[in-house]
Amino acid sequence: MQWTLVIPLKALARAKSRLSDTAADGLRPGLALAFAQDTVAAALACAAVRDVAVVTDDVLAGRELAALGARIVPDEPAGGLNTALTHAASFVRTRSPESPLAALNADLPALRSLELARVLDAAAEFPRAFLPDAAGTGTTLLTAAADRELLPAFGPDSRARHRASGAAELVLPAVDSVRQDVDTGDDLRAALALGVGSHTAAAVERLRAA
């Protein structure tokens, strides 16, 4: 089974505000873009992924992620994360109605293609499923079979809200790279310990040199 992944990305200028204790205002957009580039690159290299659609209105991010091979879906509703995901899911399903869908966070700089494949293979057993984040309260991945709606409920306490929506919680060992999203300085250090992709590694070097 091969999946279509939908990855939401807000405008880089507004991204990663909780990293203010780690990176200055001028450096955070570059970090957010690097996280997304490494996430998209690892997703596209995953054997279980057919294609990746990034929903964003950021011109720079759109150009850089399209260069990696992602499809760019304009965030026409501009109504927040879950609205963007619902819009993108509808957009890709008009083109690939037989493909199962997965919504994936854009801030997984340590993402490993093989670990993502294990998560998607496990998710294929359920109509809808989700993977909680490393902190244990959020969600990094939400899936829906071809005949099901995605019904995203990302945001604070999304783990509890996705579980309440009927999605199966995936409990898997050795998929830390799919769970380690980056919102804070501690998150970034945890991702670095796992081993980040080349774009994030370069961005962190610029951060350290600043």
PDB file of C-alpha atoms in Angstrom:
ATOM      1  CA  MET A   1       0.000   0.000   0.000  1.00  0.00           C
ATOM      2  CA  GLN A   2       1.210   3.486  -0.859  1.00  0.00           C
ATOM      3  CA  TRP A   3       0.042   6.648   0.803  1.00  0.00           C
ATOM      4  CA  THR A   4      -0.486  10.250  -0.131  1.00  0.00           C
ATOM      5  CA  LEU A   5       0.935  12.499   2.584  1.00  0.00           C
ATOM      6  CA  VAL A   6      -0.430  15.954   3.341  1.00  0.00           C
ATOM      7  CA  ILE A   7       1.939  18.263   5.209  1.00  0.00           C
ATOM      8  CA  PRO A   8       0.742  21.656   6.475  1.00  0.00           C
ATOM      9  CA  LEU A   9       3.185  24.546   6.785  1.00  0.00           C
ATOM     10  CA  LYS A  10       2.298  28.007   8.040  1.00  0.00           C
ATOM     11  CA  ALA A  11       4.024  31.147   6.782  1.00  0.00           C
ATOM     12  CA  LEU A  12       7.694  30.929   7.763  1.00  0.00           C
ATOM     13  CA  ALA A  13       7.673  34.404   9.309  1.00  0.00           C
ATOM     14  CA  ARG A  14       5.106  33.195  11.867  1.00  0.00           C
ATOM     15  CA  ALA A  15       6.534  29.727  12.427  1.00  0.00           C
ATOM     16  CA  LYS A  16       8.204  28.332  15.520  1.00  0.00           C
ATOM     17  CA  SER A  17       7.585  31.233  17.897  1.00  0.00           C
ATOM     18  CA  ARG A  18       8.188  28.884  20.855  1.00  0.00           C
ATOM     19  CA  LEU A  19      11.807  28.576  19.751  1.00  0.00           C
ATOM     20  CA  SER A  20      12.404  32.200  20.776  1.00  0.00           C
ATOM     21  CA  ASP A  21      14.555  31.021  23.707  1.00  0.00           C
ATOM     22  CA  THR A  22      16.835  29.218  21.256  1.00  0.00           C
ATOM     23  CA  ALA A  23      16.803  31.202  18.014  1.00  0.00           C
ATOM     24  CA  ALA A  24      16.425  34.907  17.266  1.00  0.00           C
ATOM     25  CA  ASP A  25      13.533  36.183  15.175  1.00  0.00           C
ATOM     26  CA  GLY A  26      15.684  36.383  12.065  1.00  0.00           C
ATOM     27  CA  LEU A  27      16.798  32.760  12.323  1.00  0.00           C
ATOM     28  CA  ARG A  28      13.528  30.999  13.147  1.00  0.00           C
ATOM     29  CA  PRO A  29      12.081  31.135   9.598  1.00  0.00           C
ATOM     30  CA  GLY A  30      15.204  29.409   8.293  1.00  0.00           C
ATOM     31  CA  LEU A  31      14.913  26.722  10.942  1.00  0.00           C
ATOM     32  CA  ALA A  32      11.229  26.149  10.137  1.00  0.00           C
ATOM     33  CA  LEU A  33      12.043  25.796   6.441  1.00  0.00           C
ATOM     34  CA  ALA A  34      14.917  23.403   7.179  1.00  0.00           C
ATOM     35  CA  PHE A  35      12.646  21.235   9.356  1.00  0.00           C
ATOM     36  CA  ALA A  36      10.107  21.073   6.536  1.00  0.00           C
ATOM     37  CA  GLN A  37      12.754  20.301   3.914  1.00  0.00           C
ATOM     38  CA  ASP A  38      14.117  17.371   5.925  1.00  0.00           C
ATOM     39  CA  THR A  39      10.593  16.136   6.681  1.00  0.00           C
ATOM     40  CA  VAL A  40       9.559  16.250   3.021  1.00  0.00           C
ATOM     41  CA  ALA A  41      12.819  14.692   1.793  1.00  0.00           C
ATOM     42  CA  ALA A  42      12.494  11.742   4.199  1.00  0.00           C
ATOM     43  CA  ALA A  43       8.802  11.296   3.358  1.00  0.00           C
ATOM     44  CA  LEU A  44       9.479  11.242  -0.382  1.00  0.00           C
ATOM     45  CA  ALA A  45      12.237   8.661   0.149  1.00  0.00           C
ATOM     46  CA  CYS A  46       9.828   6.345   2.007  1.00  0.00           C
ATOM     47  CA  ALA A  47       8.781   3.282   0.014  1.00  0.00           C
ATOM     48  CA  ALA A  48       5.267   3.481   1.489  1.00  0.00           C
ATOM     49  CA  VAL A  49       4.701   7.023   0.192  1.00  0.00           C
ATOM     50  CA  ARG A  50       3.337   7.664  -3.278  1.00  0.00           C
ATOM     51  CA  ASP A  51       3.432  11.431  -3.148  1.00  0.00           C
ATOM     52  CA  VAL A  52       3.576  14.388  -0.802  1.00  0.00           C
ATOM     53  CA  ALA A  53       1.366  17.479  -0.909  1.00  0.00           C
ATOM     54  CA  VAL A  54       2.410  20.499   1.153  1.00  0.00           C
ATOM     55  CA  VAL A  55      -0.345  22.979   1.937  1.00  0.00           C
ATOM     56  CA  THR A  56       1.176  26.431   2.328  1.00  0.00           C
ATOM     57  CA  ASP A  57       0.931  29.983   1.076  1.00  0.00           C
ATOM     58  CA  ASP A  58       4.568  30.764   1.827  1.00  0.00           C
ATOM     59  CA  VAL A  59       6.246  31.520  -1.506  1.00  0.00           C
ATOM     60  CA  LEU A  60       9.786  30.610  -0.440  1.00  0.00           C
ATOM     61  CA  ALA A  61       8.720  27.392   1.266  1.00  0.00           C
ATOM     62  CA  GLY A  62       6.582  26.433  -1.704  1.00  0.00           C
ATOM     63  CA  ARG A  63       9.464  26.933  -4.109  1.00  0.00           C
ATOM     64  CA  GLU A  64      12.006  25.038  -2.005  1.00  0.00           C
ATOM     65  CA  LEU A  65       9.712  22.111  -1.208  1.00  0.00           C
ATOM     66  CA  ALA A  66       8.512  21.825  -4.800  1.00  0.00           C
ATOM     67  CA  ALA A  67      12.172  21.545  -5.792  1.00  0.00           C
ATOM     68  CA  LEU A  68      12.375  18.445  -3.591  1.00  0.00           C
ATOM     69  CA  GLY A  69       9.408  16.881  -5.405  1.00  0.00           C
ATOM     70  CA  ALA A  70       6.427  17.898  -3.267  1.00  0.00           C
ATOM     71  CA  ARG A  71       3.141  19.105  -4.715  1.00  0.00           C
ATOM     72  CA  ILE A  72       2.178  22.525  -3.381  1.00  0.00           C
ATOM     73  CA  VAL A  73      -1.458  23.137  -2.466  1.00  0.00           C
ATOM     74  CA  PRO A  74      -2.396  26.778  -1.779  1.00  0.00           C
ATOM     75  CA  ASP A  75      -3.958  27.320   1.636  1.00  0.00           C
ATOM     76  CA  GLU A  76      -7.035  28.917   0.131  1.00  0.00           C
ATOM     77  CA  PRO A  77      -9.294  28.734   3.202  1.00  0.00           C
ATOM     78  CA  ALA A  78      -6.606  30.373   5.413  1.00  0.00           C
ATOM     79  CA  GLY A  79      -8.610  29.118   8.374  1.00  0.00           C
ATOM     80  CA  GLY A  80      -5.927  27.457  10.453  1.00  0.00           C
ATOM     81  CA  LEU A  81      -4.233  24.086  10.599  1.00  0.00           C
ATOM     82  CA  ASN A  82      -7.203  21.721  10.563  1.00  0.00           C
ATOM     83  CA  THR A  83      -9.037  23.697   7.893  1.00  0.00           C
ATOM     84  CA  ALA A  84      -5.885  23.626   5.757  1.00  0.00           C
ATOM     85  CA  LEU A  85      -5.589  19.860   6.155  1.00  0.00           C
ATOM     86  CA  THR A  86      -9.233  19.275   5.274  1.00  0.00           C
ATOM     87  CA  HIS A  87      -8.835  21.462   2.195  1.00  0.00           C
ATOM     88  CA  ALA A  88      -5.657  19.691   1.099  1.00  0.00           C
ATOM     89  CA  ALA A  89      -7.171  16.261   1.697  1.00  0.00           C
ATOM     90  CA  SER A  90     -10.113  17.165  -0.549  1.00  0.00           C
ATOM     91  CA  PHE A  91      -7.737  18.528  -3.184  1.00  0.00           C
ATOM     92  CA  VAL A  92      -5.556  15.416  -3.392  1.00  0.00           C
ATOM     93  CA  ARG A  93      -8.525  13.052  -3.279  1.00  0.00           C
ATOM     94  CA  THR A  94      -9.963  14.559  -6.425  1.00  0.00           C
ATOM     95  CA  ARG A  95      -6.760  13.382  -8.124  1.00  0.00           C
ATOM     96  CA  SER A  96      -6.026  10.164  -6.220  1.00  0.00           C
ATOM     97  CA  PRO A  97      -9.347   8.953  -4.766  1.00  0.00           C
ATOM     98  CA  GLU A  98      -8.049   5.412  -4.250  1.00  0.00           C
ATOM     99  CA  SER A  99      -5.074   6.467  -2.140  1.00  0.00           C
ATOM    100  CA  PRO A 100      -5.108   6.364   1.665  1.00  0.00           C
ATOM    101  CA  LEU A 101      -4.186   9.685   3.266  1.00  0.00           C
ATOM    102  CA  ALA A 102      -1.833  10.656   6.051  1.00  0.00           C
ATOM    103  CA  ALA A 103      -1.421  14.099   7.586  1.00  0.00           C
ATOM    104  CA  LEU A 104       2.145  14.569   8.799  1.00  0.00           C
ATOM    105  CA  ASN A 105       3.692  17.401  10.793  1.00  0.00           C
ATOM    106  CA  ALA A 106       6.200  19.583   8.967  1.00  0.00           C
ATOM    107  CA  ASP A 107       8.599  19.794  11.918  1.00  0.00           C
ATOM    108  CA  LEU A 108      10.136  16.323  12.035  1.00  0.00           C
ATOM    109  CA  PRO A 109      13.778  17.074  11.138  1.00  0.00           C
ATOM    110  CA  ALA A 110      15.052  13.697  12.358  1.00  0.00           C
ATOM    111  CA  LEU A 111      12.475  11.734  10.324  1.00  0.00           C
ATOM    112  CA  ARG A 112      13.679   8.334   9.074  1.00  0.00           C
ATOM    113  CA  SER A 113      12.037   6.861   5.994  1.00  0.00           C
ATOM    114  CA  LEU A 114      12.085   3.305   7.341  1.00  0.00           C
ATOM    115  CA  GLU A 115      10.447   4.351  10.605  1.00  0.00           C
ATOM    116  CA  LEU A 116       7.767   6.246   8.720  1.00  0.00           C
ATOM    117  CA  ALA A 117       7.122   3.141   6.624  1.00  0.00           C
ATOM    118  CA  ARG A 118       6.626   1.071   9.790  1.00  0.00           C
ATOM    119  CA  VAL A 119       4.107   3.566  11.123  1.00  0.00           C
ATOM    120  CA  LEU A 120       2.174   3.682   7.852  1.00  0.00           C
ATOM    121  CA  ASP A 121       2.157  -0.107   7.581  1.00  0.00           C
ATOM    122  CA  ALA A 122       0.674  -0.325  11.083  1.00  0.00           C
ATOM    123  CA  ALA A 123      -1.876   2.376  10.285  1.00  0.00           C
ATOM    124  CA  ALA A 124      -3.082   0.420   7.253  1.00  0.00           C
ATOM    125  CA  GLU A 125      -4.814  -1.999   9.642  1.00  0.00           C
ATOM    126  CA  PHE A 126      -7.296   0.676  10.756  1.00  0.00           C
ATOM    127  CA  PRO A 127      -9.872   2.947   9.086  1.00  0.00           C
ATOM    128  CA  ARG A 128      -8.285   5.909  10.891  1.00  0.00           C
ATOM    129  CA  ALA A 129      -5.213   5.968  13.099  1.00  0.00           C
ATOM    130  CA  PHE A 130      -2.792   8.402  14.707  1.00  0.00           C
ATOM    131  CA  LEU A 131       0.671   8.490  16.257  1.00  0.00           C
ATOM    132  CA  PRO A 132       1.158  10.547  19.427  1.00  0.00           C
ATOM    133  CA  ASP A 133       4.097  12.894  19.655  1.00  0.00           C
ATOM    134  CA  ALA A 134       7.113  12.425  21.919  1.00  0.00           C
ATOM    135  CA  ALA A 135       5.594  14.710  24.558  1.00  0.00           C
ATOM    136  CA  GLY A 136       2.582  12.399  24.811  1.00  0.00           C
ATOM    137  CA  THR A 137      -0.163  15.003  24.386  1.00  0.00           C
ATOM    138  CA  GLY A 138      -0.015  15.877  20.701  1.00  0.00           C
ATOM    139  CA  THR A 139      -0.088  14.094  17.355  1.00  0.00           C
ATOM    140  CA  THR A 140       2.516  13.914  14.605  1.00  0.00           C
ATOM    141  CA  LEU A 141       0.646  11.710  12.110  1.00  0.00           C
ATOM    142  CA  LEU A 142      -3.038  11.036  11.380  1.00  0.00           C
ATOM    143  CA  THR A 143      -4.206   8.556   8.744  1.00  0.00           C
ATOM    144  CA  ALA A 144      -7.416   7.705   6.931  1.00  0.00           C
ATOM    145  CA  ALA A 145      -8.221   4.849   4.590  1.00  0.00           C
ATOM    146  CA  ALA A 146      -9.322   5.691   1.059  1.00  0.00           C
ATOM    147  CA  ASP A 147     -13.012   5.482   2.000  1.00  0.00           C
ATOM    148  CA  ARG A 148     -12.737   7.524   5.199  1.00  0.00           C
ATOM    149  CA  GLU A 149     -12.511  11.219   6.004  1.00  0.00           C
ATOM    150  CA  LEU A 150      -9.346  12.454   7.673  1.00  0.00           C
ATOM    151  CA  LEU A 151     -11.167  14.501  10.375  1.00  0.00           C
ATOM    152  CA  PRO A 152      -8.066  16.299  11.682  1.00  0.00           C
ATOM    153  CA  ALA A 153      -8.101  17.664  15.233  1.00  0.00           C
ATOM    154  CA  PHE A 154      -4.541  18.922  15.589  1.00  0.00           C
ATOM    155  CA  GLY A 155      -3.620  21.480  18.211  1.00  0.00           C
ATOM    156  CA  PRO A 156      -3.448  21.350  22.025  1.00  0.00           C
ATOM    157  CA  ASP A 157      -4.315  17.922  23.450  1.00  0.00           C
ATOM    158  CA  SER A 158      -4.786  16.474  19.963  1.00  0.00           C
ATOM    159  CA  ARG A 159      -3.886  13.011  21.214  1.00  0.00           C
ATOM    160  CA  ALA A 160      -7.021  12.933  23.369  1.00  0.00           C
ATOM    161  CA  ARG A 161      -9.156  14.542  20.661  1.00  0.00           C
ATOM    162  CA  HIS A 162      -8.038  12.134  17.937  1.00  0.00           C
ATOM    163  CA  ARG A 163      -8.658   9.191  20.243  1.00  0.00           C
ATOM    164  CA  ALA A 164     -12.120  10.560  21.080  1.00  0.00           C
ATOM    165  CA  SER A 165     -12.860  10.896  17.348  1.00  0.00           C
ATOM    166  CA  GLY A 166     -12.483   7.130  16.940  1.00  0.00           C
ATOM    167  CA  ALA A 167      -8.989   7.017  15.465  1.00  0.00           C
ATOM    168  CA  ALA A 168      -6.850   4.109  16.673  1.00  0.00           C
ATOM    169  CA  GLU A 169      -3.756   5.093  18.648  1.00  0.00           C
ATOM    170  CA  LEU A 170      -0.626   3.468  17.258  1.00  0.00           C
ATOM    171  CA  VAL A 171       1.706   2.087  19.919  1.00  0.00           C
ATOM    172  CA  LEU A 172       4.948   1.172  18.201  1.00  0.00           C
ATOM    173  CA  PRO A 173       8.547   0.740  19.366  1.00  0.00           C
ATOM    174  CA  ALA A 174      11.547   2.298  17.658  1.00  0.00           C
ATOM    175  CA  VAL A 175       9.758   5.037  15.696  1.00  0.00           C
ATOM    176  CA  ASP A 176      11.142   7.963  17.696  1.00  0.00           C
ATOM    177  CA  SER A 177      11.976   9.969  14.588  1.00  0.00           C
ATOM    178  CA  VAL A 178       8.292  10.050  13.574  1.00  0.00           C
ATOM    179  CA  ARG A 179       7.253  11.224  17.032  1.00  0.00           C
ATOM    180  CA  GLN A 180       9.890  13.912  17.654  1.00  0.00           C
ATOM    181  CA  ASP A 181       8.406  17.141  16.431  1.00  0.00           C
ATOM    182  CA  VAL A 182      10.128  20.410  17.307  1.00  0.00           C
ATOM    183  CA  ASP A 183       8.350  23.248  19.077  1.00  0.00           C
ATOM    184  CA  THR A 184      10.850  24.176  21.802  1.00  0.00           C
ATOM    185  CA  GLY A 185      14.573  24.292  22.378  1.00  0.00           C
ATOM    186  CA  ASP A 186      14.378  21.026  24.306  1.00  0.00           C
ATOM    187  CA  ASP A 187      12.589  19.426  21.353  1.00  0.00           C
ATOM    188  CA  LEU A 188      15.330  20.602  19.009  1.00  0.00           C
ATOM    189  CA  ARG A 189      18.014  19.134  21.258  1.00  0.00           C
ATOM    190  CA  ALA A 190      16.120  15.824  21.337  1.00  0.00           C
ATOM    191  CA  ALA A 191      15.885  15.814  17.536  1.00  0.00           C
ATOM    192  CA  LEU A 192      19.598  16.580  17.240  1.00  0.00           C
ATOM    193  CA  ALA A 193      20.334  13.632  19.525  1.00  0.00           C
ATOM    194  CA  LEU A 194      18.383  11.381  17.158  1.00  0.00           C
ATOM    195  CA  GLY A 195      20.231  12.800  14.163  1.00  0.00           C
ATOM    196  CA  VAL A 196      18.686  15.425  11.910  1.00  0.00           C
ATOM    197  CA  GLY A 197      18.706  15.807   8.143  1.00  0.00           C
ATOM    198  CA  SER A 198      21.186  17.906   6.197  1.00  0.00           C
ATOM    199  CA  HIS A 199      19.023  21.020   5.933  1.00  0.00           C
ATOM    200  CA  THR A 200      18.445  21.226   9.685  1.00  0.00           C
ATOM    201  CA  ALA A 201      22.088  20.425  10.429  1.00  0.00           C
ATOM    202  CA  ALA A 202      23.156  23.358   8.254  1.00  0.00           C
ATOM    203  CA  ALA A 203      20.555  25.670   9.829  1.00  0.00           C
ATOM    204  CA  VAL A 204      21.724  24.732  13.326  1.00  0.00           C
ATOM    205  CA  GLU A 205      25.308  25.472  12.326  1.00  0.00           C
ATOM    206  CA  ARG A 206      24.201  28.948  11.223  1.00  0.00           C
ATOM    207  CA  LEU A 207      22.381  29.347  14.528  1.00  0.00           C
ATOM    208  CA  ARG A 208      25.489  28.432  16.506  1.00  0.00           C
ATOM    209  CA  ALA A 209      27.596  30.820  14.464  1.00  0.00           C
ATOM    210  CA  ALA A 210      25.243  33.747  14.966  1.00  0.00           C
TER     211      ALA A 210
END
